[in-house]
Amino acid sequence: MINEQELWGNMDQGIPALMAVSLKVAAKPMQASAPKLDEKKDENKSDDKETNRKPAEPVKVSTAERKSSDEKVSKSPKNVISVNGKPMTFKRSYNMKATSYTDHPSENGWGPIDALGNPLKLGTVAVDPDVIPLGTKLFITGYQFKHLPEGGLVATATDTGGKIKGNKVDIFLPLSQKEARKFGVQDVQVYVLK
């Protein structure tokens, strides 16, 4: 036969302790509930006191740990992205239209160099300097193209273009014109790195 007092006594002891710990992370609620444990304890059941107190201690500790981990999360800096597995902070992000270009003379009147005189290479992008200043380090994501890195491209804004005005970015591709055209026009997210 089930002893209702023992059954309900265990539940009464467990629930208030959990509620007190989850609502207030302090020692006082636990101390206030401790005398209730002693009052309901039978003299013949000295093991129950130890058994009932053991579950309450881990609950209190885990709640405190959860609270401290929540504080750590809330204190983490804003504007952080993962770039090649490393956290990087960014100043601003833009939704932009992306196109591609090559070093073919019909696309780049300067020859195989950017507007700053550097050789064109993967990671060179053309921007509108009124939107993104030349020399700015960028991280570009959201494109779908087999010749660019999966997950995003770290780039530097070192080139300009006659048709690159406003929220547009032109990504240099070291490919043939035919292959580079397959990139088309894509919506991308451009992060200005600090």
mmCIF file of C-alpha atoms in Angstrom, residues 14-110:
data_model
loop_
_atom_site.group_PDB
_atom_site.id
_atom_site.type_symbol
_atom_site.label_atom_id
_atom_site.label_comp_id
_atom_site.label_asym_id
_atom_site.label_seq_id
_atom_site.Cartn_x
_atom_site.Cartn_y
_atom_site.Cartn_z
ATOM 1 C CA GLY A 14 10.841 18.871 -4.146
ATOM 2 C CA ILE A 15 8.596 21.394 -5.860
ATOM 3 C CA PRO A 16 9.041 24.398 -3.545
ATOM 4 C CA ALA A 17 12.808 23.904 -3.528
ATOM 5 C CA LEU A 18 12.877 23.947 -7.331
ATOM 6 C CA MET A 19 10.590 26.961 -7.530
ATOM 7 C CA ALA A 20 12.548 28.870 -4.907
ATOM 8 C CA VAL A 21 15.827 28.186 -6.653
ATOM 9 C CA SER A 22 14.577 29.040 -10.123
ATOM 10 C CA LEU A 23 12.906 32.273 -9.049
ATOM 11 C CA LYS A 24 15.580 33.478 -6.649
ATOM 12 C CA VAL A 25 19.158 32.334 -6.735
ATOM 13 C CA ALA A 26 19.877 32.795 -3.064
ATOM 14 C CA ALA A 27 20.600 30.660 -0.058
ATOM 15 C CA LYS A 28 17.668 31.994 1.990
ATOM 16 C CA PRO A 29 14.845 30.137 0.159
ATOM 17 C CA MET A 30 16.739 26.883 0.517
ATOM 18 C CA GLN A 31 17.271 27.478 4.247
ATOM 19 C CA ALA A 32 13.606 28.340 4.710
ATOM 20 C CA SER A 33 12.539 25.036 3.170
ATOM 21 C CA ALA A 34 15.096 23.003 5.153
ATOM 22 C CA PRO A 35 13.065 23.045 8.438
ATOM 23 C CA LYS A 36 10.043 21.686 6.539
ATOM 24 C CA LEU A 37 12.146 18.709 5.540
ATOM 25 C CA ASP A 38 13.032 18.086 9.188
ATOM 26 C CA GLU A 39 9.406 18.511 10.375
ATOM 27 C CA LYS A 40 8.008 15.924 7.953
ATOM 28 C CA LYS A 41 10.795 13.423 8.532
ATOM 29 C CA ASP A 42 9.985 10.365 10.577
ATOM 30 C CA GLU A 43 12.520 9.271 13.186
ATOM 31 C CA ASN A 44 12.710 5.827 11.572
ATOM 32 C CA LYS A 45 13.627 7.283 8.167
ATOM 33 C CA SER A 46 16.938 9.044 8.743
ATOM 34 C CA ASP A 47 18.062 8.132 5.191
ATOM 35 C CA ASP A 48 15.202 10.186 3.668
ATOM 36 C CA LYS A 49 16.668 13.440 4.953
ATOM 37 C CA GLU A 50 19.963 12.849 3.180
ATOM 38 C CA THR A 51 18.235 11.553 0.047
ATOM 39 C CA ASN A 52 15.920 14.571 -0.139
ATOM 40 C CA ARG A 53 18.713 17.093 0.266
ATOM 41 C CA LYS A 54 20.967 15.648 -2.413
ATOM 42 C CA PRO A 55 18.685 16.460 -5.373
ATOM 43 C CA ALA A 56 18.153 20.033 -4.132
ATOM 44 C CA GLU A 57 21.863 20.881 -4.156
ATOM 45 C CA PRO A 58 22.493 20.085 -7.857
ATOM 46 C CA VAL A 59 19.382 22.032 -8.855
ATOM 47 C CA LYS A 60 20.661 25.088 -7.028
ATOM 48 C CA VAL A 61 24.125 24.791 -8.558
ATOM 49 C CA SER A 62 22.849 24.178 -12.077
ATOM 50 C CA THR A 63 20.515 27.168 -11.862
ATOM 51 C CA ALA A 64 23.394 29.357 -10.735
ATOM 52 C CA GLU A 65 25.540 27.998 -13.550
ATOM 53 C CA ARG A 66 22.772 28.690 -16.066
ATOM 54 C CA LYS A 67 22.448 32.237 -14.772
ATOM 55 C CA SER A 68 26.188 32.851 -15.043
ATOM 56 C CA SER A 69 26.262 31.397 -18.572
ATOM 57 C CA ASP A 70 23.311 33.633 -19.524
ATOM 58 C CA GLU A 71 25.270 36.618 -18.263
ATOM 59 C CA LYS A 72 28.230 35.592 -20.415
ATOM 60 C CA VAL A 73 25.982 35.396 -23.466
ATOM 61 C CA SER A 74 24.472 38.809 -22.825
ATOM 62 C CA LYS A 75 27.931 40.349 -22.388
ATOM 63 C CA SER A 76 29.181 39.040 -25.743
ATOM 64 C CA PRO A 77 29.948 41.802 -28.227
ATOM 65 C CA LYS A 78 27.478 42.683 -30.937
ATOM 66 C CA ASN A 79 28.347 42.609 -34.623
ATOM 67 C CA VAL A 80 30.414 39.421 -34.547
ATOM 68 C CA ILE A 81 30.537 36.950 -37.434
ATOM 69 C CA SER A 82 32.560 33.813 -37.995
ATOM 70 C CA VAL A 83 35.097 34.197 -40.797
ATOM 71 C CA ASN A 84 36.859 30.936 -41.610
ATOM 72 C CA GLY A 85 36.096 29.725 -38.077
ATOM 73 C CA LYS A 86 37.440 32.873 -36.386
ATOM 74 C CA PRO A 87 35.189 35.470 -34.750
ATOM 75 C CA MET A 88 35.495 38.848 -36.452
ATOM 76 C CA THR A 89 33.737 42.086 -35.597
ATOM 77 C CA PHE A 90 32.173 44.239 -38.248
ATOM 78 C CA LYS A 91 31.173 47.895 -38.327
ATOM 79 C CA ARG A 92 28.273 47.616 -40.703
ATOM 80 C CA SER A 93 26.598 45.265 -43.145
ATOM 81 C CA TYR A 94 24.917 45.892 -46.483
ATOM 82 C CA ASN A 95 22.525 43.960 -48.686
ATOM 83 C CA MET A 96 24.050 44.381 -52.136
ATOM 84 C CA LYS A 97 23.807 43.210 -55.718
ATOM 85 C CA ALA A 98 26.953 41.359 -56.748
ATOM 86 C CA THR A 99 28.372 40.858 -60.218
ATOM 87 C CA SER A 100 31.730 39.552 -61.376
ATOM 88 C CA TYR A 101 34.497 40.770 -63.674
ATOM 89 C CA THR A 102 37.758 39.461 -65.112
ATOM 90 C CA ASP A 103 41.061 40.987 -66.181
ATOM 91 C CA HIS A 104 39.972 41.033 -69.823
ATOM 92 C CA PRO A 105 40.675 44.481 -71.398
ATOM 93 C CA SER A 106 37.007 44.899 -72.363
ATOM 94 C CA GLU A 107 36.037 44.736 -68.672
ATOM 95 C CA ASN A 108 38.976 46.489 -67.098
ATOM 96 C CA GLY A 109 40.500 49.437 -68.932
ATOM 97 C CA TRP A 110 43.400 49.551 -66.487
#
